[in-house]
PDB file of N, CA and C in Angstrom:
ATOM      1  N   LYS D 240      -6.751  -9.879  -8.605  1.00 77.00           N
ATOM      2  CA  LYS D 240      -5.558 -10.000  -9.413  1.00 77.00           C
ATOM      3  C   LYS D 240      -4.515 -10.865  -8.741  1.00 77.00           C
ATOM      4  N   GLY D 241      -4.924 -11.613  -7.735  1.00 85.00           N
ATOM      5  CA  GLY D 241      -4.004 -12.544  -7.111  1.00 85.00           C
ATOM      6  C   GLY D 241      -3.348 -12.077  -5.836  1.00 85.00           C
ATOM      7  N   TRP D 242      -3.681 -10.890  -5.347  1.00 90.00           N
ATOM      8  CA  TRP D 242      -3.098 -10.396  -4.101  1.00 90.00           C
ATOM      9  C   TRP D 242      -3.818 -11.020  -2.920  1.00 90.00           C
ATOM     10  N   LYS D 243      -3.094 -11.395  -1.883  1.00 90.00           N
ATOM     11  CA  LYS D 243      -3.674 -11.975  -0.682  1.00 90.00           C
ATOM     12  C   LYS D 243      -3.863 -10.875   0.365  1.00 90.00           C
ATOM     13  N   VAL D 244      -5.094 -10.674   0.808  1.00 92.00           N
ATOM     14  CA  VAL D 244      -5.387  -9.690   1.846  1.00 92.00           C
ATOM     15  C   VAL D 244      -5.402 -10.430   3.180  1.00 92.00           C
ATOM     16  N   ALA D 245      -4.450 -10.110   4.035  1.00 90.00           N
ATOM     17  CA  ALA D 245      -4.317 -10.800   5.316  1.00 90.00           C
ATOM     18  C   ALA D 245      -5.226 -10.206   6.378  1.00 90.00           C
ATOM     19  N   SER D 246      -5.468  -8.904   6.315  1.00 92.00           N
ATOM     20  CA  SER D 246      -6.345  -8.265   7.289  1.00 92.00           C
ATOM     21  C   SER D 246      -6.830  -6.932   6.744  1.00 92.00           C
ATOM     22  N   VAL D 247      -7.910  -6.458   7.329  1.00 94.00           N
ATOM     23  CA  VAL D 247      -8.511  -5.181   6.952  1.00 94.00           C
ATOM     24  C   VAL D 247      -8.768  -4.405   8.231  1.00 94.00           C
ATOM     25  N   GLY D 248      -8.503  -3.110   8.206  1.00 91.00           N
ATOM     26  CA  GLY D 248      -8.749  -2.278   9.380  1.00 91.00           C
ATOM     27  C   GLY D 248      -8.879  -0.828   8.962  1.00 91.00           C
ATOM     28  N   ASN D 249      -9.088   0.028   9.923  1.00 90.00           N
ATOM     29  CA  ASN D 249      -9.199   1.461   9.663  1.00 90.00           C
ATOM     30  C   ASN D 249      -7.849   2.142   9.854  1.00 90.00           C
ATOM     31  N   ALA D 250      -7.602   3.134   9.020  1.00 88.00           N
ATOM     32  CA  ALA D 250      -6.385   3.930   9.153  1.00 88.00           C
ATOM     33  C   ALA D 250      -6.468   4.781  10.416  1.00 88.00           C
ATOM     34  N   GLY D 251      -5.340   5.294  10.829  1.00 86.00           N
ATOM     35  CA  GLY D 251      -5.283   6.133  12.019  1.00 86.00           C
ATOM     36  C   GLY D 251      -6.047   7.438  11.873  1.00 86.00           C
ATOM     37  N   SER D 252      -6.275   7.849  10.617  1.00 87.00           N
ATOM     38  CA  SER D 252      -7.063   9.059  10.351  1.00 87.00           C
ATOM     39  C   SER D 252      -7.784   8.862   9.020  1.00 87.00           C
ATOM     40  N   PHE D 253      -8.704   9.760   8.735  1.00 89.00           N
ATOM     41  CA  PHE D 253      -9.493   9.652   7.513  1.00 89.00           C
ATOM     42  C   PHE D 253      -9.188  10.788   6.538  1.00 89.00           C
ATOM     43  N   ASP D 254      -7.999  11.354   6.615  1.00 90.00           N
ATOM     44  CA  ASP D 254      -7.660  12.494   5.766  1.00 90.00           C
ATOM     45  C   ASP D 254      -6.679  12.144   4.647  1.00 90.00           C
ATOM     46  N   TYR D 255      -6.661  10.888   4.222  1.00 91.00           N
ATOM     47  CA  TYR D 255      -5.801  10.482   3.114  1.00 91.00           C
ATOM     48  C   TYR D 255      -6.468  10.862   1.804  1.00 91.00           C
ATOM     49  N   GLU D 256      -5.853  11.772   1.055  1.00 92.00           N
ATOM     50  CA  GLU D 256      -6.387  12.191  -0.244  1.00 92.00           C
ATOM     51  C   GLU D 256      -6.125  11.134  -1.300  1.00 92.00           C
ATOM     52  N   GLN D 257      -4.968  10.476  -1.204  1.00 95.00           N
ATOM     53  CA  GLN D 257      -4.564   9.462  -2.171  1.00 95.00           C
ATOM     54  C   GLN D 257      -4.392   8.127  -1.455  1.00 95.00           C
ATOM     55  N   THR D 258      -4.372   7.057  -2.234  1.00 95.00           N
ATOM     56  CA  THR D 258      -4.093   5.739  -1.694  1.00 95.00           C
ATOM     57  C   THR D 258      -2.585   5.612  -1.490  1.00 95.00           C
ATOM     58  N   VAL D 259      -2.187   5.179  -0.306  1.00 96.00           N
ATOM     59  CA  VAL D 259      -0.776   5.137   0.074  1.00 96.00           C
ATOM     60  C   VAL D 259      -0.317   3.686   0.220  1.00 96.00           C
ATOM     61  N   LEU D 260       0.816   3.376  -0.394  1.00 97.00           N
ATOM     62  CA  LEU D 260       1.425   2.057  -0.270  1.00 97.00           C
ATOM     63  C   LEU D 260       2.650   2.148   0.621  1.00 97.00           C
ATOM     64  N   ARG D 261       2.799   1.144   1.487  1.00 96.00           N
ATOM     65  CA  ARG D 261       4.005   1.012   2.315  1.00 96.00           C
ATOM     66  C   ARG D 261       4.490  -0.425   2.206  1.00 96.00           C
ATOM     67  N   PHE D 262       5.795  -0.609   2.155  1.00 97.00           N
ATOM     68  CA  PHE D 262       6.380  -1.923   1.947  1.00 97.00           C
ATOM     69  C   PHE D 262       7.481  -2.200   2.953  1.00 97.00           C
ATOM     70  N   LYS D 263       7.671  -3.491   3.297  1.00 97.00           N
ATOM     71  CA  LYS D 263       8.915  -3.897   3.925  1.00 97.00           C
ATOM     72  C   LYS D 263       9.970  -3.825   2.829  1.00 97.00           C
ATOM     73  N   SER D 264      11.199  -3.587   3.202  1.00 94.00           N
ATOM     74  CA  SER D 264      12.242  -3.400   2.189  1.00 94.00           C
ATOM     75  C   SER D 264      12.344  -4.595   1.238  1.00 94.00           C
ATOM     76  N   ALA D 265      12.148  -5.800   1.713  1.00 95.00           N
ATOM     77  CA  ALA D 265      12.251  -6.988   0.865  1.00 95.00           C
ATOM     78  C   ALA D 265      11.098  -7.104  -0.136  1.00 95.00           C
ATOM     79  N   PHE D 266      10.039  -6.326   0.047  1.00 96.00           N
ATOM     80  CA  PHE D 266       8.863  -6.422  -0.815  1.00 96.00           C
ATOM     81  C   PHE D 266       8.693  -5.214  -1.741  1.00 96.00           C
ATOM     82  N   LYS D 267       9.667  -4.313  -1.739  1.00 95.00           N
ATOM     83  CA  LYS D 267       9.613  -3.142  -2.620  1.00 95.00           C
ATOM     84  C   LYS D 267       9.564  -3.549  -4.092  1.00 95.00           C
ATOM     85  N   LYS D 268       9.999  -4.768  -4.396  1.00 96.00           N
ATOM     86  CA  LYS D 268       9.986  -5.245  -5.779  1.00 96.00           C
ATOM     87  C   LYS D 268       8.566  -5.343  -6.336  1.00 96.00           C
ATOM     88  N   PHE D 269       7.553  -5.320  -5.464  1.00 96.00           N
ATOM     89  CA  PHE D 269       6.161  -5.391  -5.898  1.00 96.00           C
ATOM     90  C   PHE D 269       5.519  -4.011  -6.062  1.00 96.00           C
ATOM     91  N   GLU D 270       6.273  -2.964  -5.799  1.00 96.00           N
ATOM     92  CA  GLU D 270       5.724  -1.604  -5.832  1.00 96.00           C
ATOM     93  C   GLU D 270       5.111  -1.255  -7.190  1.00 96.00           C
ATOM     94  N   LYS D 271       5.836  -1.487  -8.253  1.00 96.00           N
ATOM     95  CA  LYS D 271       5.361  -1.091  -9.583  1.00 96.00           C
ATOM     96  C   LYS D 271       4.094  -1.851  -9.971  1.00 96.00           C
ATOM     97  N   VAL D 272       4.084  -3.149  -9.817  1.00 96.00           N
ATOM     98  CA  VAL D 272       2.923  -3.946 -10.247  1.00 96.00           C
ATOM     99  C   VAL D 272       1.698  -3.674  -9.373  1.00 96.00           C
ATOM    100  N   LEU D 273       1.877  -3.522  -8.062  1.00 96.00           N
ATOM    101  CA  LEU D 273       0.743  -3.221  -7.193  1.00 96.00           C
ATOM    102  C   LEU D 273       0.189  -1.838  -7.497  1.00 96.00           C
ATOM    103  N   SER D 274       1.066  -0.886  -7.693  1.00 96.00           N
ATOM    104  CA  SER D 274       0.639   0.468  -8.042  1.00 96.00           C
ATOM    105  C   SER D 274      -0.150   0.464  -9.351  1.00 96.00           C
ATOM    106  N   GLN D 275       0.333  -0.276 -10.332  1.00 96.00           N
ATOM    107  CA  GLN D 275      -0.380  -0.376 -11.609  1.00 96.00           C
ATOM    108  C   GLN D 275      -1.742  -1.039 -11.435  1.00 96.00           C
ATOM    109  N   ASP D 276      -1.804  -2.098 -10.639  1.00 96.00           N
ATOM    110  CA  ASP D 276      -3.073  -2.792 -10.416  1.00 96.00           C
ATOM    111  C   ASP D 276      -4.106  -1.886  -9.761  1.00 96.00           C
ATOM    112  N   LEU D 277      -3.673  -1.003  -8.874  1.00 95.00           N
ATOM    113  CA  LEU D 277      -4.596  -0.126  -8.155  1.00 95.00           C
ATOM    114  C   LEU D 277      -4.898   1.177  -8.886  1.00 95.00           C
ATOM    115  N   SER D 278      -4.034   1.569  -9.814  1.00 94.00           N
ATOM    116  CA  SER D 278      -4.147   2.898 -10.418  1.00 94.00           C
ATOM    117  C   SER D 278      -5.359   3.077 -11.332  1.00 94.00           C
ATOM    118  N   ASP D 279      -6.000   2.001 -11.750  1.00 91.00           N
ATOM    119  CA  ASP D 279      -7.232   2.147 -12.534  1.00 91.00           C
ATOM    120  C   ASP D 279      -8.354   2.755 -11.698  1.00 91.00           C
ATOM    121  N   ASP D 280      -8.336   2.477 -10.398  1.00 92.00           N
ATOM    122  CA  ASP D 280      -9.416   2.924  -9.507  1.00 92.00           C
ATOM    123  C   ASP D 280      -8.988   3.966  -8.480  1.00 92.00           C
ATOM    124  N   TYR D 281      -7.679   4.110  -8.257  1.00 94.00           N
ATOM    125  CA  TYR D 281      -7.190   4.983  -7.189  1.00 94.00           C
ATOM    126  C   TYR D 281      -6.009   5.816  -7.667  1.00 94.00           C
ATOM    127  N   SER D 282      -5.802   6.945  -7.021  1.00 95.00           N
ATOM    128  CA  SER D 282      -4.601   7.741  -7.198  1.00 95.00           C
ATOM    129  C   SER D 282      -3.590   7.225  -6.177  1.00 95.00           C
ATOM    130  N   VAL D 283      -2.523   6.584  -6.639  1.00 97.00           N
ATOM    131  CA  VAL D 283      -1.634   5.821  -5.766  1.00 97.00           C
ATOM    132  C   VAL D 283      -0.280   6.507  -5.625  1.00 97.00           C
ATOM    133  N   ILE D 284       0.193   6.574  -4.378  1.00 96.00           N
ATOM    134  CA  ILE D 284       1.551   7.026  -4.091  1.00 96.00           C
ATOM    135  C   ILE D 284       2.202   6.010  -3.159  1.00 96.00           C
ATOM    136  N   THR D 285       3.526   6.005  -3.137  1.00 97.00           N
ATOM    137  CA  THR D 285       4.266   5.143  -2.221  1.00 97.00           C
ATOM    138  C   THR D 285       4.889   5.995  -1.137  1.00 97.00           C
ATOM    139  N   SER D 286       4.671   5.604   0.091  1.00 95.00           N
ATOM    140  CA  SER D 286       5.221   6.329   1.233  1.00 95.00           C
ATOM    141  C   SER D 286       6.730   6.144   1.294  1.00 95.00           C
ATOM    142  N   SER D 287       7.407   7.158   1.773  1.00 94.00           N
ATOM    143  CA  SER D 287       8.858   7.044   1.980  1.00 94.00           C
ATOM    144  C   SER D 287       9.165   6.307   3.279  1.00 94.00           C
ATOM    145  N   ASP D 288       8.140   6.092   4.104  1.00 93.00           N
ATOM    146  CA  ASP D 288       8.303   5.343   5.356  1.00 93.00           C
ATOM    147  C   ASP D 288       8.065   3.863   5.097  1.00 93.00           C
ATOM    148  N   ASP D 289       9.130   3.062   5.184  1.00 95.00           N
ATOM    149  CA  ASP D 289       9.000   1.619   5.003  1.00 95.00           C
ATOM    150  C   ASP D 289       8.384   0.981   6.237  1.00 95.00           C
ATOM    151  N   LEU D 290       7.779  -0.164   6.036  1.00 96.00           N
ATOM    152  CA  LEU D 290       7.315  -0.962   7.167  1.00 96.00           C
ATOM    153  C   LEU D 290       8.535  -1.553   7.867  1.00 96.00           C
ATOM    154  N   GLU D 291       8.407  -1.757   9.148  1.00 96.00           N
ATOM    155  CA  GLU D 291       9.489  -2.365   9.918  1.00 96.00           C
ATOM    156  C   GLU D 291       9.501  -3.875   9.687  1.00 96.00           C
ATOM    157  N   ALA D 292      10.639  -4.498   9.855  1.00 94.00           N
ATOM    158  CA  ALA D 292      10.760  -5.946   9.692  1.00 94.00           C
ATOM    159  C   ALA D 292       9.842  -6.696  10.654  1.00 94.00           C
ATOM    160  N   THR D 293       9.528  -6.076  11.785  1.00 95.00           N
ATOM    161  CA  THR D 293       8.678  -6.719  12.790  1.00 95.00           C
ATOM    162  C   THR D 293       7.180  -6.508  12.547  1.00 95.00           C
ATOM    163  N   ASP D 294       6.806  -5.650  11.583  1.00 94.00           N
ATOM    164  CA  ASP D 294       5.384  -5.452  11.272  1.00 94.00           C
ATOM    165  C   ASP D 294       4.794  -6.753  10.746  1.00 94.00           C
ATOM    166  N   SER D 295       3.529  -6.986  11.051  1.00 91.00           N
ATOM    167  CA  SER D 295       2.897  -8.241  10.638  1.00 91.00           C
ATOM    168  C   SER D 295       2.635  -8.299   9.136  1.00 91.00           C
ATOM    169  N   ALA D 296       2.450  -7.154   8.501  1.00 93.00           N
ATOM    170  CA  ALA D 296       2.193  -7.114   7.059  1.00 93.00           C
ATOM    171  C   ALA D 296       3.490  -6.896   6.288  1.00 93.00           C
ATOM    172  N   ASP D 297       3.544  -7.440   5.084  1.00 95.00           N
ATOM    173  CA  ASP D 297       4.674  -7.197   4.195  1.00 95.00           C
ATOM    174  C   ASP D 297       4.434  -5.952   3.353  1.00 95.00           C
ATOM    175  N   VAL D 298       3.147  -5.690   3.070  1.00 96.00           N
ATOM    176  CA  VAL D 298       2.714  -4.535   2.296  1.00 96.00           C
ATOM    177  C   VAL D 298       1.477  -3.957   2.977  1.00 96.00           C
ATOM    178  N   GLU D 299       1.387  -2.648   3.028  1.00 95.00           N
ATOM    179  CA  GLU D 299       0.220  -1.985   3.606  1.00 95.00           C
ATOM    180  C   GLU D 299      -0.376  -1.053   2.557  1.00 95.00           C
ATOM    181  N   VAL D 300      -1.686  -1.138   2.373  1.00 96.00           N
ATOM    182  CA  VAL D 300      -2.403  -0.274   1.444  1.00 96.00           C
ATOM    183  C   VAL D 300      -3.392   0.541   2.250  1.00 96.00           C
ATOM    184  N   ILE D 301      -3.241   1.848   2.246  1.00 94.00           N
ATOM    185  CA  ILE D 301      -4.185   2.744   2.908  1.00 94.00           C
ATOM    186  C   ILE D 301      -5.007   3.401   1.802  1.00 94.00           C
ATOM    187  N   VAL D 302      -6.277   3.029   1.718  1.00 94.00           N
ATOM    188  CA  VAL D 302      -7.138   3.523   0.636  1.00 94.00           C
ATOM    189  C   VAL D 302      -7.570   4.931   0.953  1.00 94.00           C
ATOM    190  N   GLY D 303      -7.250   5.839   0.039  1.00 91.00           N
ATOM    191  CA  GLY D 303      -7.587   7.244   0.212  1.00 91.00           C
ATOM    192  C   GLY D 303      -8.878   7.632  -0.498  1.00 91.00           C
ATOM    193  N   ALA D 304      -9.154   8.912  -0.496  1.00 86.00           N
ATOM    194  CA  ALA D 304     -10.387   9.459  -1.096  1.00 86.00           C
ATOM    195  C   ALA D 304     -10.394   9.294  -2.605  1.00 86.00           C
ATOM    196  N   LYS D 305      -9.235   9.265  -3.233  1.00 76.00           N
ATOM    197  CA  LYS D 305      -9.141   9.167  -4.697  1.00 76.00           C
ATOM    198  C   LYS D 305      -8.562   7.839  -5.106  1.00 76.00           C
TER     199      LYS D 305
END
């Protein structure tokens, strides 16, 4: 759907029940559309913990069990 995946890796744990989105504050404007794009295949929530300005990613998607 046009999203650029910069890198892929493993989460710190494997106990994510839902798919979790995290954003840098400047990229929160993409929350609704990304959530909609993923919601056909995943149960999506947005974390209350934003990414730091120094993080390499602008958006982080942690794919959960659902």
